[in-house]
XYZ file of C-alpha atoms in Angstrom:
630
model
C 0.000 0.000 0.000
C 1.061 3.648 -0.902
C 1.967 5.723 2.179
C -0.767 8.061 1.195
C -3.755 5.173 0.909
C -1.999 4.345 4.266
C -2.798 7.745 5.733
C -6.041 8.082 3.827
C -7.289 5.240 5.556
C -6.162 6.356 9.204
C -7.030 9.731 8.323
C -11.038 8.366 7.457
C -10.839 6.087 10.508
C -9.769 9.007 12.774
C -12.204 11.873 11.760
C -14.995 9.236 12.240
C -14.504 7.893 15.644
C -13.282 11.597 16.441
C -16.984 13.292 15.795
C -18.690 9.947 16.957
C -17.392 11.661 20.097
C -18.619 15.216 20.123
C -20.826 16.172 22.977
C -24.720 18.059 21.990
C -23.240 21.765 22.701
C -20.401 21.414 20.127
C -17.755 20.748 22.545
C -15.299 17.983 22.842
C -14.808 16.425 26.291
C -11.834 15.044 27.010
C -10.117 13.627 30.034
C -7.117 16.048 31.576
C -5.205 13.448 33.825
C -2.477 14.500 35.815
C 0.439 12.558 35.908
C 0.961 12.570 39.895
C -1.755 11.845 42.458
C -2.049 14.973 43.940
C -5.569 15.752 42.860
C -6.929 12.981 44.204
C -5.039 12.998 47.585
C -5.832 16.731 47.923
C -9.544 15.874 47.465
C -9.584 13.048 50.411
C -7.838 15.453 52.910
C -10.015 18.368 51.395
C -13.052 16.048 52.375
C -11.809 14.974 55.756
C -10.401 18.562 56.851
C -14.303 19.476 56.097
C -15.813 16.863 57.680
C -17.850 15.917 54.641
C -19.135 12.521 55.948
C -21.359 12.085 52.933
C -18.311 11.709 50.642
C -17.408 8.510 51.751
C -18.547 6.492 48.498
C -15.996 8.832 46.559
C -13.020 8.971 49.292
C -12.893 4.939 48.580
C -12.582 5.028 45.018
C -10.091 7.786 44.978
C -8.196 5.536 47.751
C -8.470 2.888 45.303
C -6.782 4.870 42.268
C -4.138 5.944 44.370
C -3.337 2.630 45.522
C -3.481 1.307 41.783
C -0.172 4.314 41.265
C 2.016 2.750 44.248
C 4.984 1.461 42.852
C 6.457 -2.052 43.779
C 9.109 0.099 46.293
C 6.690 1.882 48.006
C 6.717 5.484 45.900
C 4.602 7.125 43.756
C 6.258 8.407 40.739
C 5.385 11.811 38.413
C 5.897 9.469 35.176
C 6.647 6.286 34.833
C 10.141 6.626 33.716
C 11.013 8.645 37.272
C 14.016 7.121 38.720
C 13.034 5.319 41.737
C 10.180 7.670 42.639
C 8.773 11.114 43.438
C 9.193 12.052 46.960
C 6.431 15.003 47.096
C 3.611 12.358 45.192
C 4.789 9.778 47.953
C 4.493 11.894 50.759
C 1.030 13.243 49.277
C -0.050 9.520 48.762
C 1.077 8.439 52.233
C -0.864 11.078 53.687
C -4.254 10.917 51.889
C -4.327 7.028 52.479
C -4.016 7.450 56.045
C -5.872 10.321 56.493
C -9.199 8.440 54.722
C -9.607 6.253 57.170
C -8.816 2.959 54.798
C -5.139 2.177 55.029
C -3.165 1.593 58.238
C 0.222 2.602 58.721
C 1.369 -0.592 59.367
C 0.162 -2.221 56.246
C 2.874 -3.264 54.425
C 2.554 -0.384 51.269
C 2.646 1.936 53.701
C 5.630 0.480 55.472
C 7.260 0.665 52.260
C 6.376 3.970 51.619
C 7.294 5.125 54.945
C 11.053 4.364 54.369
C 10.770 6.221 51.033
C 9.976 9.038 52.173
C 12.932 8.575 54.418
C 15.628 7.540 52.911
C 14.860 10.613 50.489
C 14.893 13.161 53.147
C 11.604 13.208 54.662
C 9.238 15.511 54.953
C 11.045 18.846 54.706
C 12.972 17.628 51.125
C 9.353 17.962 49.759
C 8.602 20.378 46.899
C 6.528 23.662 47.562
C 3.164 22.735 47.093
C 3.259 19.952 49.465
C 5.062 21.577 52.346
C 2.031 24.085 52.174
C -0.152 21.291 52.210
C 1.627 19.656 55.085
C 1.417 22.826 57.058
C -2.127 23.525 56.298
C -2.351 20.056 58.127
C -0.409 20.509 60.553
C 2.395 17.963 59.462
C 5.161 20.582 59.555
C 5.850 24.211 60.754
C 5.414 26.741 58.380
C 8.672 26.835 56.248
C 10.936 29.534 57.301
C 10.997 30.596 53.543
C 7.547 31.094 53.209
C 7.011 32.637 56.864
C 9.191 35.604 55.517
C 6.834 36.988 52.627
C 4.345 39.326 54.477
C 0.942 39.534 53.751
C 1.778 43.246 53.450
C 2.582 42.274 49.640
C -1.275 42.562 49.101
C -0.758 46.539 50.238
C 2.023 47.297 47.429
C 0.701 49.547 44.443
C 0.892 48.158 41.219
C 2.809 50.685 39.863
C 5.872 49.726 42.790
C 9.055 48.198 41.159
C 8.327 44.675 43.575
C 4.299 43.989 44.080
C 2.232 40.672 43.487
C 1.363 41.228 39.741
C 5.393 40.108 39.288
C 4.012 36.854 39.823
C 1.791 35.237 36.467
C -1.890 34.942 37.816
C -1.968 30.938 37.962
C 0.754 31.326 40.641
C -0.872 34.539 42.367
C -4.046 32.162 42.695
C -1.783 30.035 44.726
C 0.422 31.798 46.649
C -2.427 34.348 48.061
C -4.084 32.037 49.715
C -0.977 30.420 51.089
C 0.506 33.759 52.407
C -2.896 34.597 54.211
C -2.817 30.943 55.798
C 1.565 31.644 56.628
C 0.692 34.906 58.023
C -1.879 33.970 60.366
C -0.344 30.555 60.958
C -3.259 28.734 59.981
C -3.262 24.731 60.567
C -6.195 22.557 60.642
C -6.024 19.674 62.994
C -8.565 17.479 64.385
C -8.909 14.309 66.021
C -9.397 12.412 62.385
C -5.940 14.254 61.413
C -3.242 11.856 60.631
C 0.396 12.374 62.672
C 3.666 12.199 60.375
C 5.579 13.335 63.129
C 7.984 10.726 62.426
C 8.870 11.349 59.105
C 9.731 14.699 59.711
C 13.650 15.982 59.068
C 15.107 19.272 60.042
C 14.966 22.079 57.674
C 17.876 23.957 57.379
C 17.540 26.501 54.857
C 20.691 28.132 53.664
C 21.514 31.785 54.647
C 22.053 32.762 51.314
C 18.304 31.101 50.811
C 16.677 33.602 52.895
C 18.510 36.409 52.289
C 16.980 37.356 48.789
C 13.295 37.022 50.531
C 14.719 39.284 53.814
C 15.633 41.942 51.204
C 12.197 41.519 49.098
C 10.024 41.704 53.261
C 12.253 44.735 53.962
C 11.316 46.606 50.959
C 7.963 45.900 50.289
C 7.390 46.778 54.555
C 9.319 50.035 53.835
C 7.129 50.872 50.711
C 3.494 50.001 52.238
C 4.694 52.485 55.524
C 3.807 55.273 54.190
C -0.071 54.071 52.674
C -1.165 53.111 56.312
C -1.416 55.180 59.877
C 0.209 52.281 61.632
C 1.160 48.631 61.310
C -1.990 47.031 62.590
C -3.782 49.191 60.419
C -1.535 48.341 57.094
C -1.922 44.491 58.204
C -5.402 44.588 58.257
C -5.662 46.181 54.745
C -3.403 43.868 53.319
C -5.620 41.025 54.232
C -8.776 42.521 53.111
C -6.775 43.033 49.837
C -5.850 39.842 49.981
C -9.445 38.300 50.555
C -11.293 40.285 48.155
C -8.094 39.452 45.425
C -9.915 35.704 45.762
C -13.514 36.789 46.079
C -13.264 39.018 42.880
C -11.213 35.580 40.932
C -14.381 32.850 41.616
C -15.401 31.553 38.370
C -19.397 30.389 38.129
C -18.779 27.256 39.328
C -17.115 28.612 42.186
C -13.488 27.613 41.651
C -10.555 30.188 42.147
C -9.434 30.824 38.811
C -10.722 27.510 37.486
C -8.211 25.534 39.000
C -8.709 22.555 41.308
C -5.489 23.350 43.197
C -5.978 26.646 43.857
C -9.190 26.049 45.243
C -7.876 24.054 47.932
C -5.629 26.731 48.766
C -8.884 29.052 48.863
C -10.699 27.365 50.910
C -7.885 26.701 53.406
C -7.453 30.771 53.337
C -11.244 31.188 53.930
C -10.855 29.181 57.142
C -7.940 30.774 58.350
C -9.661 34.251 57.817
C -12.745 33.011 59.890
C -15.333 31.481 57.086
C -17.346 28.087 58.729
C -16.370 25.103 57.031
C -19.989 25.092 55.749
C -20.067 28.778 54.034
C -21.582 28.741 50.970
C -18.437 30.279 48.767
C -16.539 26.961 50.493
C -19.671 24.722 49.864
C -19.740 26.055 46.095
C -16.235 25.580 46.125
C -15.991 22.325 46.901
C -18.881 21.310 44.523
C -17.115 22.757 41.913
C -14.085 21.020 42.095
C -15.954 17.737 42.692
C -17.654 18.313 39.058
C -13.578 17.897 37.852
C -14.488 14.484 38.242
C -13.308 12.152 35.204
C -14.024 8.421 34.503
C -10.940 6.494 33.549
C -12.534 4.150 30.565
C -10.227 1.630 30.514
C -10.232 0.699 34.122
C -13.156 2.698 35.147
C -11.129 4.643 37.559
C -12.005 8.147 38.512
C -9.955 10.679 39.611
C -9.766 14.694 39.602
C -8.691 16.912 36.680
C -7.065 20.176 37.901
C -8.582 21.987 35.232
C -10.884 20.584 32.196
C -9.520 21.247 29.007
C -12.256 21.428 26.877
C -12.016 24.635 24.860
C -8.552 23.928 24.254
C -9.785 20.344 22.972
C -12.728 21.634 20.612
C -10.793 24.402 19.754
C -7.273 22.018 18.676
C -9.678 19.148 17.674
C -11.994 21.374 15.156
C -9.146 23.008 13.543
C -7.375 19.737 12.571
C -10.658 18.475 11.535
C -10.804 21.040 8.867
C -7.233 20.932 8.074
C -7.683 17.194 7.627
C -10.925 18.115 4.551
C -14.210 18.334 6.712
C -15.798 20.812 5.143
C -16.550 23.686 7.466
C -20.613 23.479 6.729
C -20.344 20.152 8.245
C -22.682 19.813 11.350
C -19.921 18.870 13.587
C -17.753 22.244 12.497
C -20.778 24.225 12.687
C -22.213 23.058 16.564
C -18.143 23.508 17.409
C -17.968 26.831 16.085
C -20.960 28.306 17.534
C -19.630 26.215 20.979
C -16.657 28.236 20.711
C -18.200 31.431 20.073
C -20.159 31.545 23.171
C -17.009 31.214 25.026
C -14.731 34.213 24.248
C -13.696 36.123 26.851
C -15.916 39.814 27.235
C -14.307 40.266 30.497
C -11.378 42.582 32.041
C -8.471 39.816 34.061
C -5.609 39.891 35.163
C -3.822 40.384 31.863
C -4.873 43.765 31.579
C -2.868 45.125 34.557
C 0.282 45.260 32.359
C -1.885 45.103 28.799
C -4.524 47.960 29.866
C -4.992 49.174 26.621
C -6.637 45.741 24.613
C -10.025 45.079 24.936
C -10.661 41.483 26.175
C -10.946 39.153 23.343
C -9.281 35.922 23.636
C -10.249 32.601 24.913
C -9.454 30.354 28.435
C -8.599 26.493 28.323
C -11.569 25.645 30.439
C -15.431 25.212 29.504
C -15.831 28.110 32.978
C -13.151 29.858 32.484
C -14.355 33.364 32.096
C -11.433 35.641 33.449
C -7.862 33.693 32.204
C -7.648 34.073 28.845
C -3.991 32.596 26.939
C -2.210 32.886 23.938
C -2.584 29.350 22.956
C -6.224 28.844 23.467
C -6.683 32.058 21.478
C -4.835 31.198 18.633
C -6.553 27.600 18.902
C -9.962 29.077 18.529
C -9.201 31.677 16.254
C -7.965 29.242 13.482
C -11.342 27.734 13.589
C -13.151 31.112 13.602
C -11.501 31.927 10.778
C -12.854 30.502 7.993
C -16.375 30.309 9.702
C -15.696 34.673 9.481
C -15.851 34.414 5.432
C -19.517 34.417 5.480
C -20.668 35.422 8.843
C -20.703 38.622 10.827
C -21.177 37.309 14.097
C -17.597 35.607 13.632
C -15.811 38.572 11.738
C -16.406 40.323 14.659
C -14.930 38.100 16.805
C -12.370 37.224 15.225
C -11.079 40.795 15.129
C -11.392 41.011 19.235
C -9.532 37.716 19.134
C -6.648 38.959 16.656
C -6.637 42.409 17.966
C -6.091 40.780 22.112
C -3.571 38.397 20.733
C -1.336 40.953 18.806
C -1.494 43.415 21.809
C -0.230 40.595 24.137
C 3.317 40.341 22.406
C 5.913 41.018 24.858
C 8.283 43.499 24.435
C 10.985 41.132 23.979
C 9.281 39.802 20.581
C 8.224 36.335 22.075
C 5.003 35.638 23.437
C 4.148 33.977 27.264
C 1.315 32.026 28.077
C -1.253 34.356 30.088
C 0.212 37.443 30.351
C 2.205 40.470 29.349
C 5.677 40.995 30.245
C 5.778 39.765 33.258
C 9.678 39.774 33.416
C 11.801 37.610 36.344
C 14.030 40.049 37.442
C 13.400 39.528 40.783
C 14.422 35.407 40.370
C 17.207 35.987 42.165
C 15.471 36.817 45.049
C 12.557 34.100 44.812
C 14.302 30.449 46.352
C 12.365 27.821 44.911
C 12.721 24.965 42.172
C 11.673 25.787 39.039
C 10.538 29.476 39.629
C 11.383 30.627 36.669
C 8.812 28.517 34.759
C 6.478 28.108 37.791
C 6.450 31.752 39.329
C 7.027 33.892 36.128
C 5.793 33.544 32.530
C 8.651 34.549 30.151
C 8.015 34.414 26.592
C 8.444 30.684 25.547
C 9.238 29.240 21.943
C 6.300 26.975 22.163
C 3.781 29.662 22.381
C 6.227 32.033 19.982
C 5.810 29.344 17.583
C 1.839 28.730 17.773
C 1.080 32.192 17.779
C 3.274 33.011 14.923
C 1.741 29.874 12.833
C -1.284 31.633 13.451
C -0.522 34.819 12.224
C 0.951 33.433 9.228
C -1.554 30.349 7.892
C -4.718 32.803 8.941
C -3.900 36.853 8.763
C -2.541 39.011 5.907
C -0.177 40.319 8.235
C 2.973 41.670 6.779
C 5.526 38.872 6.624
C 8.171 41.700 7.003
C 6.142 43.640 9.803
C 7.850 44.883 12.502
C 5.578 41.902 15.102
C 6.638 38.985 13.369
C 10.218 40.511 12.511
C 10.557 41.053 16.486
C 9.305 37.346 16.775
C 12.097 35.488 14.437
C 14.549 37.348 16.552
C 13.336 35.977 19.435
C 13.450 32.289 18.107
C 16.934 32.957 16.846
C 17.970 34.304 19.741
C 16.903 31.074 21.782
C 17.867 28.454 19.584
C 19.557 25.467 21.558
C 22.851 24.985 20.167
C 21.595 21.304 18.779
C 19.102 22.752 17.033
C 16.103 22.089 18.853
C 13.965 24.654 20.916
C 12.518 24.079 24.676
C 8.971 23.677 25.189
C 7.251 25.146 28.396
C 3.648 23.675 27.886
C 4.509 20.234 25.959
C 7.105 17.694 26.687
C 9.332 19.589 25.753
C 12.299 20.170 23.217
C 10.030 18.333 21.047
C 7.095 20.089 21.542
C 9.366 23.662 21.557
C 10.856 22.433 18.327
C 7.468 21.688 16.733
C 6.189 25.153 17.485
C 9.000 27.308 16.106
C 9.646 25.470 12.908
C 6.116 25.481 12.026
C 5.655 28.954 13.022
C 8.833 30.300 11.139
C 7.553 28.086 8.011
C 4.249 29.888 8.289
C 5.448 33.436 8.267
C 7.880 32.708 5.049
C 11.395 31.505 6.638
C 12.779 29.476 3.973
C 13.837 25.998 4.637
C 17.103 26.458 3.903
C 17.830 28.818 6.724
C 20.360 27.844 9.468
C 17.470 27.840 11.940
C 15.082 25.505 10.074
C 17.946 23.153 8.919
C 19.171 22.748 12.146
C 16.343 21.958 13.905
C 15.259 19.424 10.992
C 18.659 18.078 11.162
C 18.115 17.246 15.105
C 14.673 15.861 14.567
C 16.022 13.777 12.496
C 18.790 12.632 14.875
C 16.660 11.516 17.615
C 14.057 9.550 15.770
C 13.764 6.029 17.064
C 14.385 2.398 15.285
C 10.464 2.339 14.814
C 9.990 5.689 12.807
C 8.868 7.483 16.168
C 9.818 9.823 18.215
C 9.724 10.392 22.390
C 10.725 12.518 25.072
C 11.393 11.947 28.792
C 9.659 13.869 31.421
C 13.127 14.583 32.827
C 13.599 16.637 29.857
C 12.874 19.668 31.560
C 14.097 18.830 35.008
C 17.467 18.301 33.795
C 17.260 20.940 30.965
C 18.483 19.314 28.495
C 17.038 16.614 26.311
C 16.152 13.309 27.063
C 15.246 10.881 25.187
C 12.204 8.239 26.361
C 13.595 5.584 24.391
C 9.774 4.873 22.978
C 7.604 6.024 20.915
C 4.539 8.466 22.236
C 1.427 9.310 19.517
C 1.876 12.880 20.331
C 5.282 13.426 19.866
C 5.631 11.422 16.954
C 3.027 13.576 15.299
C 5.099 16.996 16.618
C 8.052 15.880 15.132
C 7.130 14.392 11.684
C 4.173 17.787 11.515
C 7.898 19.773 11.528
C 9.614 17.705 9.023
C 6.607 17.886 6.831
C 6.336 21.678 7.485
C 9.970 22.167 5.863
C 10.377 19.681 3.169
C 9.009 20.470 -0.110
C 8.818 16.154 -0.903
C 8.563 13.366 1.547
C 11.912 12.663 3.060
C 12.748 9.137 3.577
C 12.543 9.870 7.624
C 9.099 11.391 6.839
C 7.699 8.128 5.395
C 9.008 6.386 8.325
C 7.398 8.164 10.803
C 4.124 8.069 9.101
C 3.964 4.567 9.493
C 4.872 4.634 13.026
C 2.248 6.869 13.920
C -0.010 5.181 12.291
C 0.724 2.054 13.801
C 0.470 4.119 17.618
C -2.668 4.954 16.726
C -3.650 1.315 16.945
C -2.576 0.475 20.237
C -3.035 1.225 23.550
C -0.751 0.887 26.887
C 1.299 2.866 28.196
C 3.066 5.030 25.262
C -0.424 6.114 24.429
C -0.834 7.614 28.253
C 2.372 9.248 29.064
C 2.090 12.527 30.033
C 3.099 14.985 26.862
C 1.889 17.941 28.611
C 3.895 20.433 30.868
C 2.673 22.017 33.853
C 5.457 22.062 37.174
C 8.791 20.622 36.007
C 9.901 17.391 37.849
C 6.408 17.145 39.489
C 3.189 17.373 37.364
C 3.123 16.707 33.962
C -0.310 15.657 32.150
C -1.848 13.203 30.242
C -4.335 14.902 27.769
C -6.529 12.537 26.984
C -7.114 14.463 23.623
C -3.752 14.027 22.306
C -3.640 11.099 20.413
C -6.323 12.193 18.183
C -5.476 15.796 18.140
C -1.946 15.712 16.545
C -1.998 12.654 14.747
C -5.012 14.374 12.806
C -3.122 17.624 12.347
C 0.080 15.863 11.061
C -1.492 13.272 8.862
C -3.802 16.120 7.541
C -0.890 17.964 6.588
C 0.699 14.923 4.896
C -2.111 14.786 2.599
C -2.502 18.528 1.856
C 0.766 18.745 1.170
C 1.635 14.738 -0.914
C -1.493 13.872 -1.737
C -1.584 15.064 -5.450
């Protein structure tokens, strides 16, 4: 068989069991699994720290999933290929199974787990997130670290050179609520509560670690003297900042910010600032994350999404539909067009602190999101508003708001970040924790660079010489590993990076033959596997550098060989190959077809988008054919 009747075939197969799937309002719903337990554990201590005795039915089958995780040696890992195991998901596991009630600590898993957690440094060695959950439970002391930022913060003008809006909003959703609950010393104990005592282990922060955040609580005290009679008075504004910051960020379903772990944080903060367990912003809260439930189909597992992805699946899904040749009168392109219509953004969020000029206009990755619009889910949705604009005011008009909000969100540098504008890390220096430069901050990134630009280029007349997409090659250029490849923030990761740029440089005119598109074609083609595929560790963007999985994942198969098609003019040898691995991925299902491609906190969640191995298998096959097919 010809390697185009081969893709013809999958391609037929795919965009029929693809809209045999499409829910009655347009959407798509897929599954967003996180690769680490912490959803689920958070959600049985969430449930016991309330009280909620009616949850019992659900704490058992989330017990259950976790327990289905555990490793043979006791851990719980991020991904599967985690050496040995992931101290923070063990801790989080160990914790959650005792605290439901169901597991003993001297069952033998736990035993297991137990000397884990120390022989890898106990309880203090943990990553952020879980030390604040361990204090909120009264497992630990409040870190020293996080003692020293003062809830004054929430005082600090926005116009100061050091205030809260340094942070990106996903981690100001977070980290409010955790400095209300460190600056009142909030901890929720009661006789149900779990003791780790044992597992503790000193934490000895260095000097040098505390130093930066002694400077940052010195300044930002000195600054917020002067808006305040006294310090009681300036305390006491700073937390009513603080509380109304969370009150004013509730979406309709009455998450903070749409996110399942920042709503734990909320309703920790609510506590600590006097709310009963059974207010109704907790109650609504609570529901809300509950509806994040998702049904496993293979094993019939459920566990909790952090955040549902499903504009960002109709959106990625609809456009590769009609790239792959369903017409865009079809009823499936229509219902997912109108779907995605009623769910741009009309409101004012955070992103207009340092972009005040835009009018809102783009789109969120959740179904609820109303507030948190991003550059990806924007340029998702506006590829499939586009040609449903040729004929219909309704989406011309839209599509303008979306093109005009995603041009005005271009950093200054050239690149563009994820959710907002130039929200530079000068102050990293100052900040001591892992990662905080992807976690705290949201530089421009070449994954988002890249999708943005493709945009611009497949779907605008913009000026292929204009100063925004001249100021955008630069920045790819200028961040070009020196193998070629590019590093991916959102996707696993110099694969996904790589992807991006190439096919957003292609897009906007840069020839194949340039240095930056041969080199990065020239690495893609190093790293393919024996199979035809392509795959990417997790610890990719731990150790900053790739890594390669030494399999073959749907996903990045399909970013790698969407590239290579993107810059040859005929199909390359490599090409072929790696259409008939993907095609053969696309057939089976274990464990390649579930690791996590998706990028969220380096070295400790990572996600499995359910969506994937339709989404870019469609788009890359599609292009095969577009571009071979004659």
């Amino acid at each position: 068989m010809k390697t185009i009747d081969h893709v013809n075939a999958s391609l037929n197969e795919l965009i029929r069991e693809i809209l045999g799937k499409q829910s009655n309002d347009g959407s798509w719903n897929f599954c967003f699994e996180g690769s680490s337990i912490m959803t689920d554990a958070y959600m049985i201590i969430l449930i016991k720290t309330l009280n909620r005795t009616g949850e019992e039915q659900l704490v058992k089958r989330l017990v259950k999933r976790i327990l289905s995780k555990q490793t043979s040696n006791g851990s719980w890992k991020a991904f599967k290929d985690e050496n040995e195991g992931n101290l923070s998901a063990t801790i989080e596991g160990y914790f959650s199974l005792l605290y439901s009630g169901y597991v003993t600590k001297d069952a033998d898993l736990m035993q297991k787990a137990e000397r884990f957690i120390q022989n890898h440094g106990g309880l203090a060695k943990s990553d952020w997130l879980t030390k604040m959950m361990l204090a909120l439970n009264g497992q630990i002391k409040w870190p020293a670290i996080v003692k020293s930022i003062p809830i004054e913060i929430m005082a600090v003008p926005k116009w100061a050179p050091v205030n809260i809006y340094h942070l990106v909003g996903y981690a100001r959703a977070h980290w409010i609520p955790i400095i209300i609950c460190s600056n009142l010393d909030a901890s929720f104990v009661h006789s149900q509560t779990p003791n780790m005592f044992h597992l503790q282990s000193r934490e000895t922060p260095e000097d040098r670690l505390l130093d930066g955040l002694n400077i940052l609580s010195h300044y930002i005290k000195n600054t917020v003297k002067k808006l305040a009679a006294s310090p009681v008075d300036l305390r006491r504004k700073a937390l009513i900042n603080a509380e109304n910051y969370i009150l004013d960020r509730i979406e309709d379903n009455g998450t903070l910010y749409s996110y399942f772990s920042a709503s734990f944080f909320m309703i920790y903060s609510l506590m600590a600032l006097g709310y009963e367990k059974d207010h109704p912003i907790i109650e609504n809260a609570f529901l809300g994350m509950k509806s994040y439930l998702c049904r496993n189909l293979s094993d019939d597992s459920v566990f909790l999404q952090n955040s549902p992805s499903t504009v960002w699946d109709t959106a990625l899904l609809t456009g590769a539909l009609i790239n792959a040749g369903v017409p865009i009168h079809n009823d499936a392109v229509t219902k997912a067009g109108k779907y995605l219509l009623s769910r741009q953004h009309d409101k004012y969020g955070d992103w207009a602190v340092k972009n005040p000029d835009a009018p809102p206009g783009g789109w969120g990755f959740s179904d609820i999101n109303t507030i948190v619009p991003d550059i990806d889910d924007t340029a998702a949705a506006l590829r499939v508003i586009t040609p449903l604009a040729q004929s219909d005011e309704r989406y011309k008009e839209s599509w303008n708001k979306g093109v005009q909000w995603l041009l005005s969100m271009q950093n200054d540098d050239g690149g563009w970040s994820a959710f907002e504008k130039n929200t530079d890390n000068y102050l990293l220096s100052l900040i001591p924790f892992r990662y905080e430069d992807r976690v705290l901050f949201d530089p421009s990134t070449a994954d988002l660079t890249g999708r943005a630009m493709y945009f611009l280029g497949e779907c605008t007349t913009i000026a292929k010489d204009s100063n925004t997409i001249a100021e955008a090659i630069k920045w790819l250029e200028h961040h070009q590993q020196n193998d070629g490849s590019w590093y991916g923030r959102w996707g696993n990761c110099y694969i996904y990076g790589t992807w991006a740029a190439v096919t957003g440089l292609k897009a906007v005119g840069v020839p194949s033959p340039h240095s930056m598109i041969r080199n990065a074609v020239n690495w893609l083609n190093s790293i393919q596997n024996s199979d035809g595929g392509w795959g990417e560790s997790c610890s990719s963007d731990i150790q900053e550098k790739y890594v390669p999985l030494h399999h073959s994942t749907p996903s990045q198969t399909a970013w790698a060989l969407d590239a290579l098609i993107a810059s040859s003019e005929t199909p390359t040898p490599q090409i072929e190959k790696g259409v008939h691995a993907l095609t053969a991925l696309m057939e089976t299902s274990d464990w390649r077809t579930e690791y996590p491609t998706g990028g969220a906190i380096p070295g400790g969640y990572y996600i499995n988008y359910h969506s994937y191995k339709y989404i870019w298998p469609l788009q890359a096959l599609g292009n095969y054919r577009k571009k071979y097919g004659s």
